Amino acid sequence: MTSAALTIAGSDSGGGAGIQADLKTFQELGVFGTSALTAITAQNTLGVHAVQPVDARIVAAQIQAVLDDLPVKAIKTGMLFSAEIIQSVAHELRAYSAIPLVIDPVMIAKGGASLLQNEAVAALKDQLLPAATLITPNIPEAEVLTGQLIRSERDMVLAANTLLSMGCSAVLLKGGHREDVPYAEDLFLTANGEHFLMRSKRIETRHTHGTGCTFAAAITAELAKGHSLEKAVVTAKHFIQLAIENGIELGQGHGPTNHGAFRNSGYLKTQEVELIERR
């Protein structure tokens, strides 16, 4: 049977992030993609120009329609926008707690536009994070969720442990925003104490729109195929590294990554990702 995955996220009219990036990533990794739309954005590489949230009842109805019929093996959330939508999503997913859930806590677009209302942060922490198999914040998102400044690897470990204390099973804290090292380093930490770092070469490019969505979607696709969380995270890291390395340079601003790069490489892992401190 073909594996299926569900993304619950916003639409990016520019095609580089959100639902569009998730579905492209699912397809590239051999997974049938389904979706529940939470918001419509008027967006391109220059920024987010308008946002229209979807009624929470319609969000719930989309989730119900997909999960009642299709064999979804993993679920991802992205842009959820409001406390009401988060509450609705959390309510619908309670009956499907056996399905792995990857939460990408989308808060701010590449151009700086807010994609999560302030009052929604508490709802995210209280109602959705405890259900997560994995949460995938970048440093600014982790700082908002934890109230802690993150400037070093030690800070990343402290913040990841704070996130674990909120009830999620594992954290992938993406370190691309750190300025104290010449490379990008992501921290994977589980509630069981499993811990490793993924170090990768920094790529000088402005075309990184949708990297967070794509990374989390790749993890979700691999989980839907039955792979372990650790293996899914590592494969997804190679997927996103190749997508950035082989950029397609579209648009005048923060352009999209190349979702087809991993397939075009023959699904071979890049030498630019190093797995370290595994225990």
CSV table of C-alpha atoms in Angstrom, one decimal:
chain,number,residue,atom,x,y,z
A,1,MET,CA,0.0,0.0,0.0
A,2,THR,CA,1.2,3.5,-0.8
A,3,SER,CA,2.2,5.5,2.2
A,4,ALA,CA,0.2,8.7,2.8
A,5,ALA,CA,1.0,11.8,4.9
A,6,LEU,CA,-1.1,14.8,6.0
A,7,THR,CA,0.1,18.4,6.2
A,8,ILE,CA,-2.0,20.9,8.2
A,9,ALA,CA,-0.6,24.3,7.1
A,10,GLY,CA,-1.1,27.5,5.2
A,11,SER,CA,-0.9,28.1,1.5
A,12,ASP,CA,2.0,30.0,-0.1
A,13,SER,CA,1.0,31.4,-3.4
A,14,GLY,CA,4.6,31.7,-4.4
A,15,GLY,CA,5.0,27.9,-4.1
A,16,GLY,CA,8.2,27.8,-1.9
A,17,ALA,CA,6.8,27.1,1.5
A,18,GLY,CA,3.6,26.0,3.3
A,19,ILE,CA,1.2,23.4,1.8
A,20,GLN,CA,2.9,23.7,-1.6
A,21,ALA,CA,6.4,22.9,-0.3
A,22,ASP,CA,5.0,20.0,1.9
A,23,LEU,CA,3.2,18.3,-1.0
A,24,LYS,CA,6.2,18.7,-3.3
A,25,THR,CA,8.4,17.1,-0.6
A,26,PHE,CA,6.0,14.2,0.0
A,27,GLN,CA,5.9,13.5,-3.7
A,28,GLU,CA,9.7,13.6,-4.1
A,29,LEU,CA,10.1,11.1,-1.3
A,30,GLY,CA,7.5,8.7,-2.7
A,31,VAL,CA,4.6,9.5,-0.3
A,32,PHE,CA,1.0,10.4,-1.2
A,33,GLY,CA,0.3,13.9,0.1
A,34,THR,CA,-2.9,15.1,1.7
A,35,SER,CA,-3.7,18.5,3.2
A,36,ALA,CA,-5.8,20.6,5.5
A,37,LEU,CA,-5.5,24.3,4.7
A,38,THR,CA,-5.3,26.7,7.7
A,39,ALA,CA,-4.8,30.0,5.9
A,40,ILE,CA,-4.4,31.6,2.5
A,41,THR,CA,-1.4,33.9,2.0
A,42,ALA,CA,-0.7,36.3,-0.8
A,43,GLN,CA,3.0,35.7,-0.9
A,44,ASN,CA,6.0,35.7,-3.1
A,45,THR,CA,9.8,35.8,-2.6
A,46,LEU,CA,9.6,39.4,-1.5
A,47,GLY,CA,7.3,38.7,1.4
A,48,VAL,CA,3.8,38.1,2.7
A,49,HIS,CA,1.4,40.7,1.4
A,50,ALA,CA,-1.9,39.4,2.9
A,51,VAL,CA,-3.2,36.6,5.2
A,52,GLN,CA,-6.7,35.2,5.4
A,53,PRO,CA,-7.2,32.4,8.0
A,54,VAL,CA,-9.6,29.6,7.2
A,55,ASP,CA,-12.6,29.1,9.6
A,56,ALA,CA,-11.5,26.7,12.3
A,57,ARG,CA,-14.6,24.5,11.6
A,58,ILE,CA,-13.5,24.1,8.0
A,59,VAL,CA,-10.0,23.2,9.1
A,60,ALA,CA,-11.5,20.5,11.4
A,61,ALA,CA,-13.7,19.2,8.6
A,62,GLN,CA,-10.7,18.9,6.2
A,63,ILE,CA,-8.8,16.8,8.9
A,64,GLN,CA,-11.8,14.6,9.5
A,65,ALA,CA,-12.4,14.0,5.8
A,66,VAL,CA,-8.8,12.9,5.2
A,67,LEU,CA,-8.3,10.8,8.3
A,68,ASP,CA,-11.7,9.1,8.1
A,69,ASP,CA,-10.8,7.7,4.6
A,70,LEU,CA,-7.1,7.7,3.7
A,71,PRO,CA,-4.3,5.6,5.3
A,72,VAL,CA,-2.3,8.5,6.8
A,73,LYS,CA,0.8,7.2,8.5
A,74,ALA,CA,2.3,10.6,9.6
A,75,ILE,CA,1.0,14.1,10.2
A,76,LYS,CA,2.8,17.5,10.0
A,77,THR,CA,1.6,20.9,11.2
A,78,GLY,CA,3.0,24.1,9.9
A,79,MET,CA,1.4,27.6,9.9
A,80,LEU,CA,-1.6,27.4,12.3
A,81,PHE,CA,-2.0,31.2,12.7
A,82,SER,CA,-4.6,31.5,15.6
A,83,ALA,CA,-5.4,30.0,19.0
A,84,GLU,CA,-8.8,28.9,17.6
A,85,ILE,CA,-7.3,26.9,14.8
A,86,ILE,CA,-4.7,25.3,17.1
A,87,GLN,CA,-7.5,24.3,19.5
A,88,SER,CA,-9.4,22.8,16.6
A,89,VAL,CA,-6.4,20.9,15.2
A,90,ALA,CA,-5.5,19.6,18.7
A,91,HIS,CA,-9.1,18.4,19.3
A,92,GLU,CA,-9.3,16.5,15.9
A,93,LEU,CA,-5.9,14.9,16.4
A,94,ARG,CA,-6.6,13.5,19.9
A,95,ALA,CA,-8.3,10.4,18.3
A,96,TYR,CA,-5.2,9.7,16.2
A,97,SER,CA,-2.5,9.9,18.8
A,98,ALA,CA,-0.9,6.7,17.4
A,99,ILE,CA,0.0,8.5,14.2
A,100,PRO,CA,3.4,10.3,14.4
A,101,LEU,CA,3.0,14.0,14.6
A,102,VAL,CA,5.7,16.5,13.5
A,103,ILE,CA,5.1,20.1,14.6
A,104,ASP,CA,6.9,22.9,12.8
A,105,PRO,CA,6.1,25.9,14.9
A,106,VAL,CA,5.9,28.4,12.1
A,107,MET,CA,5.9,31.9,13.5
A,108,ILE,CA,7.7,34.3,11.2
A,109,ALA,CA,8.1,34.3,7.4
A,110,LYS,CA,11.5,34.8,5.8
A,111,GLY,CA,10.6,38.4,5.0
A,112,GLY,CA,9.6,39.1,8.7
A,113,ALA,CA,5.8,38.9,8.5
A,114,SER,CA,4.1,37.3,11.6
A,115,LEU,CA,2.5,33.9,10.8
A,116,LEU,CA,1.3,33.1,14.3
A,117,GLN,CA,-0.8,35.5,16.5
A,118,ASN,CA,0.7,36.3,19.9
A,119,GLU,CA,-2.2,34.7,21.8
A,120,ALA,CA,-1.7,31.5,19.8
A,121,VAL,CA,1.7,30.8,21.3
A,122,ALA,CA,0.2,29.7,24.6
A,123,ALA,CA,-2.3,27.4,22.8
A,124,LEU,CA,0.5,25.8,20.8
A,125,LYS,CA,2.5,25.1,24.0
A,126,ASP,CA,-0.4,23.9,26.1
A,127,GLN,CA,-2.5,22.0,23.6
A,128,LEU,CA,-0.4,20.8,20.7
A,129,LEU,CA,3.2,20.4,21.8
A,130,PRO,CA,2.4,17.6,24.3
A,131,ALA,CA,1.1,15.5,21.4
A,132,ALA,CA,4.2,15.9,19.3
A,133,THR,CA,6.4,13.1,18.3
A,134,LEU,CA,8.9,15.8,17.2
A,135,ILE,CA,9.0,19.6,17.2
A,136,THR,CA,11.3,21.3,14.7
A,137,PRO,CA,11.8,25.0,15.8
A,138,ASN,CA,14.6,27.2,14.5
A,139,ILE,CA,16.4,29.3,17.1
A,140,PRO,CA,14.1,32.4,17.0
A,141,GLU,CA,11.0,30.1,17.4
A,142,ALA,CA,12.7,28.2,20.2
A,143,GLU,CA,13.4,31.5,22.0
A,144,VAL,CA,9.8,32.5,21.8
A,145,LEU,CA,8.6,29.1,23.1
A,146,THR,CA,11.1,28.9,25.9
A,147,GLY,CA,11.8,32.5,26.8
A,148,GLN,CA,15.5,31.6,26.7
A,149,LEU,CA,18.2,33.3,24.6
A,150,ILE,CA,20.1,30.9,22.4
A,151,ARG,CA,23.6,31.9,21.4
A,152,SER,CA,25.6,28.7,21.7
A,153,GLU,CA,25.5,24.9,21.6
A,154,ARG,CA,25.0,24.8,25.4
A,155,ASP,CA,22.1,27.2,25.0
A,156,MET,CA,20.6,24.9,22.4
A,157,VAL,CA,20.7,22.0,24.8
A,158,LEU,CA,19.1,23.9,27.6
A,159,ALA,CA,16.3,25.2,25.3
A,160,ALA,CA,15.7,21.7,23.9
A,161,ASN,CA,15.4,20.3,27.4
A,162,THR,CA,12.9,23.1,28.2
A,163,LEU,CA,10.9,22.1,25.1
A,164,LEU,CA,10.9,18.5,26.1
A,165,SER,CA,9.5,19.5,29.5
A,166,MET,CA,6.5,20.8,27.7
A,167,GLY,CA,5.6,17.2,26.8
A,168,CYS,CA,6.9,16.6,23.3
A,169,SER,CA,8.8,13.3,22.7
A,170,ALA,CA,11.7,14.8,20.8
A,171,VAL,CA,13.1,18.1,19.6
A,172,LEU,CA,15.1,19.0,16.5
A,173,LEU,CA,16.5,22.4,17.2
A,174,LYS,CA,17.8,23.9,14.0
A,175,GLY,CA,20.9,26.0,14.5
A,176,GLY,CA,21.2,27.9,11.3
A,177,HIS,CA,20.7,31.3,13.0
A,178,ARG,CA,23.7,30.9,15.3
A,179,GLU,CA,26.5,33.3,14.7
A,180,ASP,CA,29.3,31.9,16.9
A,181,VAL,CA,30.2,29.1,14.5
A,182,PRO,CA,31.1,29.0,10.7
A,183,TYR,CA,28.7,26.0,10.0
A,184,ALA,CA,25.1,25.2,10.6
A,185,GLU,CA,24.4,22.7,13.4
A,186,ASP,CA,21.1,21.1,14.3
A,187,LEU,CA,20.5,19.4,17.6
A,188,PHE,CA,18.3,16.3,18.0
A,189,LEU,CA,17.3,15.3,21.5
A,190,THR,CA,14.7,12.9,22.8
A,191,ALA,CA,12.9,12.5,26.1
A,192,ASN,CA,14.8,9.2,26.4
A,193,GLY,CA,18.1,11.0,26.2
A,194,GLU,CA,19.1,10.1,22.7
A,195,HIS,CA,21.2,13.0,21.4
A,196,PHE,CA,23.2,13.8,18.3
A,197,LEU,CA,24.2,16.9,16.2
A,198,MET,CA,24.0,17.3,12.5
A,199,ARG,CA,26.7,19.7,11.2
A,200,SER,CA,26.5,21.0,7.7
A,201,LYS,CA,28.3,23.5,5.5
A,202,ARG,CA,26.8,27.0,5.3
A,203,ILE,CA,25.7,27.9,1.9
A,204,GLU,CA,25.9,31.6,0.8
A,205,THR,CA,22.5,32.1,-0.7
A,206,ARG,CA,19.4,34.2,-0.2
A,207,HIS,CA,17.2,31.4,-1.7
A,208,THR,CA,16.2,29.7,1.5
A,209,HIS,CA,12.4,30.3,1.5
A,210,GLY,CA,10.5,27.4,2.9
A,211,THR,CA,13.5,25.5,4.3
A,212,GLY,CA,11.7,24.9,7.6
A,213,CYS,CA,8.5,23.6,6.0
A,214,THR,CA,10.5,21.4,3.6
A,215,PHE,CA,12.8,19.9,6.3
A,216,ALA,CA,9.8,19.0,8.5
A,217,ALA,CA,7.8,17.6,5.6
A,218,ALA,CA,10.8,15.4,4.6
A,219,ILE,CA,10.9,14.0,8.2
A,220,THR,CA,7.1,13.4,8.0
A,221,ALA,CA,7.4,11.6,4.7
A,222,GLU,CA,10.1,9.3,6.0
A,223,LEU,CA,8.0,8.5,9.1
A,224,ALA,CA,5.0,7.7,6.9
A,225,LYS,CA,7.2,5.2,5.1
A,226,GLY,CA,7.9,3.5,8.4
A,227,HIS,CA,11.4,4.7,9.2
A,228,SER,CA,12.6,5.4,12.7
A,229,LEU,CA,12.6,9.0,13.9
A,230,GLU,CA,16.4,9.1,13.9
A,231,LYS,CA,16.6,7.8,10.4
A,232,ALA,CA,13.9,10.2,9.2
A,233,VAL,CA,15.6,13.2,10.7
A,234,VAL,CA,19.0,12.3,9.1
A,235,THR,CA,17.5,11.6,5.6
A,236,ALA,CA,15.6,14.9,5.8
A,237,LYS,CA,18.7,16.8,6.7
A,238,HIS,CA,20.4,15.5,3.5
A,239,PHE,CA,17.2,16.3,1.5
A,240,ILE,CA,17.1,20.0,2.7
A,241,GLN,CA,20.9,20.4,2.3
A,242,LEU,CA,20.8,19.3,-1.3
A,243,ALA,CA,17.7,21.4,-1.9
A,244,ILE,CA,19.7,24.5,-0.8
A,245,GLU,CA,23.0,23.5,-2.4
A,246,ASN,CA,21.2,23.1,-5.8
A,247,GLY,CA,19.1,26.3,-5.7
A,248,ILE,CA,16.9,27.3,-8.6
A,249,GLU,CA,17.2,31.0,-8.0
A,250,LEU,CA,13.7,32.1,-8.7
A,251,GLY,CA,12.3,35.5,-7.7
A,252,GLN,CA,13.7,38.9,-6.6
A,253,GLY,CA,13.8,38.1,-2.8
A,254,HIS,CA,14.1,35.0,-0.7
A,255,GLY,CA,13.6,32.4,-3.4
A,256,PRO,CA,12.6,28.7,-2.9
A,257,THR,CA,14.8,25.7,-2.6
A,258,ASN,CA,15.1,22.9,-5.1
A,259,HIS,CA,12.7,20.2,-4.0
A,260,GLY,CA,13.8,17.9,-6.8
A,261,ALA,CA,17.5,17.9,-5.9
A,262,PHE,CA,17.5,14.8,-3.7
A,263,ARG,CA,15.8,12.7,-6.4
A,264,ASN,CA,18.1,14.2,-9.1
A,265,SER,CA,21.1,13.1,-7.0
A,266,GLY,CA,19.9,9.5,-7.2
A,267,TYR,CA,18.8,9.8,-3.5
A,268,LEU,CA,22.4,9.9,-2.5
A,269,LYS,CA,23.4,11.6,0.7
A,270,THR,CA,25.6,14.7,0.5
A,271,GLN,CA,29.1,14.8,2.0
A,272,GLU,CA,28.3,18.2,3.5
A,273,VAL,CA,26.3,16.7,6.4
A,274,GLU,CA,28.2,15.2,9.3
A,275,LEU,CA,26.5,13.3,12.1
A,276,ILE,CA,28.4,13.8,15.4
A,277,GLU,CA,28.2,13.2,19.1
A,278,ARG,CA,25.8,10.3,18.8
A,279,ARG,CA,25.0,8.4,21.9
